[in-house]
């Protein structure tokens, strides 16, 4: 019985680990746009304020936490 419970806990832990989205952080800068492509979420950041925008994928939580005009990555840390 205890062995079955231990296996169940291990399987649940692995399942939850697979759900976590861990994307590389983009460059620091001002969020100029937000793009949703199906179930993929992107932020567009201008790190130099000179029109050199970078688009990168983020989690849906970071997408919702960062608004246009906010400073990235500060918007995800607040």
GROMACS .gro file of C-alpha atoms in nm:
model
   78
    1UNK     CA    1   0.000   0.000   0.000
    2UNK     CA    2   0.277   0.242   0.093
    3UNK     CA    3   0.467   0.158  -0.223
    4UNK     CA    4   0.162   0.243  -0.433
    5UNK     CA    5   0.124   0.576  -0.253
    6UNK     CA    6   0.492   0.658  -0.312
    7UNK     CA    7   0.459   0.580  -0.683
    8UNK     CA    8   0.147   0.796  -0.706
    9UNK     CA    9   0.326   1.092  -0.541
   10UNK     CA   10   0.624   1.053  -0.776
   11UNK     CA   11   0.401   1.044  -1.084
   12UNK     CA   12   0.212   1.354  -0.970
   13UNK     CA   13   0.538   1.540  -0.908
   14UNK     CA   14   0.664   1.455  -1.257
   15UNK     CA   15   0.334   1.563  -1.412
   16UNK     CA   16   0.346   1.900  -1.239
   17UNK     CA   17   0.707   1.952  -1.340
   18UNK     CA   18   0.611   1.900  -1.704
   19UNK     CA   19   0.347   2.173  -1.680
   20UNK     CA   20   0.593   2.445  -1.583
   21UNK     CA   21   0.686   2.676  -1.868
   22UNK     CA   22   1.044   2.796  -1.855
   23UNK     CA   23   1.138   3.022  -2.144
   24UNK     CA   24   1.461   3.216  -2.181
   25UNK     CA   25   1.430   3.575  -2.066
   26UNK     CA   26   1.436   3.835  -2.336
   27UNK     CA   27   1.637   4.157  -2.329
   28UNK     CA   28   1.558   4.426  -2.074
   29UNK     CA   29   1.366   4.717  -2.221
   30UNK     CA   30   1.025   4.870  -2.284
   31UNK     CA   31   0.738   4.643  -2.391
   32UNK     CA   32   0.617   4.776  -2.725
   33UNK     CA   33   0.372   4.500  -2.821
   34UNK     CA   34   0.213   4.175  -2.708
   35UNK     CA   35   0.136   3.894  -2.953
   36UNK     CA   36  -0.077   3.586  -2.899
   37UNK     CA   37  -0.046   3.309  -3.156
   38UNK     CA   38  -0.283   3.029  -3.062
   39UNK     CA   39  -0.159   2.905  -2.726
   40UNK     CA   40   0.179   3.076  -2.762
   41UNK     CA   41   0.244   3.414  -2.604
   42UNK     CA   42   0.508   3.666  -2.709
   43UNK     CA   43   0.633   4.003  -2.591
   44UNK     CA   44   0.803   4.255  -2.818
   45UNK     CA   45   1.064   4.462  -2.635
   46UNK     CA   46   1.271   4.755  -2.756
   47UNK     CA   47   1.590   4.735  -2.548
   48UNK     CA   48   1.763   5.037  -2.699
   49UNK     CA   49   1.457   5.260  -2.753
   50UNK     CA   50   1.579   5.301  -3.110
   51UNK     CA   51   1.336   5.073  -3.289
   52UNK     CA   52   1.553   4.761  -3.255
   53UNK     CA   53   1.269   4.543  -3.126
   54UNK     CA   54   1.311   4.183  -3.011
   55UNK     CA   55   1.023   3.933  -3.005
   56UNK     CA   56   1.045   3.639  -2.766
   57UNK     CA   57   0.815   3.376  -2.620
   58UNK     CA   58   0.692   3.403  -2.260
   59UNK     CA   59   0.452   3.215  -2.035
   60UNK     CA   60   0.088   3.317  -2.036
   61UNK     CA   61   0.138   3.456  -1.685
   62UNK     CA   62   0.423   3.685  -1.794
   63UNK     CA   63   0.217   3.784  -2.099
   64UNK     CA   64  -0.071   3.895  -1.877
   65UNK     CA   65   0.157   4.066  -1.621
   66UNK     CA   66   0.338   4.285  -1.876
   67UNK     CA   67   0.149   4.567  -2.041
   68UNK     CA   68   0.256   4.781  -2.335
   69UNK     CA   69   0.482   5.057  -2.208
   70UNK     CA   70   0.598   4.864  -1.900
   71UNK     CA   71   0.962   4.784  -1.831
   72UNK     CA   72   1.065   4.425  -1.891
   73UNK     CA   73   1.165   4.219  -1.687
   74UNK     CA   74   1.048   4.438  -1.398
   75UNK     CA   75   0.685   4.379  -1.503
   76UNK     CA   76   0.718   4.006  -1.427
   77UNK     CA   77   0.889   4.065  -1.093
   78UNK     CA   78   0.624   4.299  -0.946
   0.00000   0.00000   0.00000
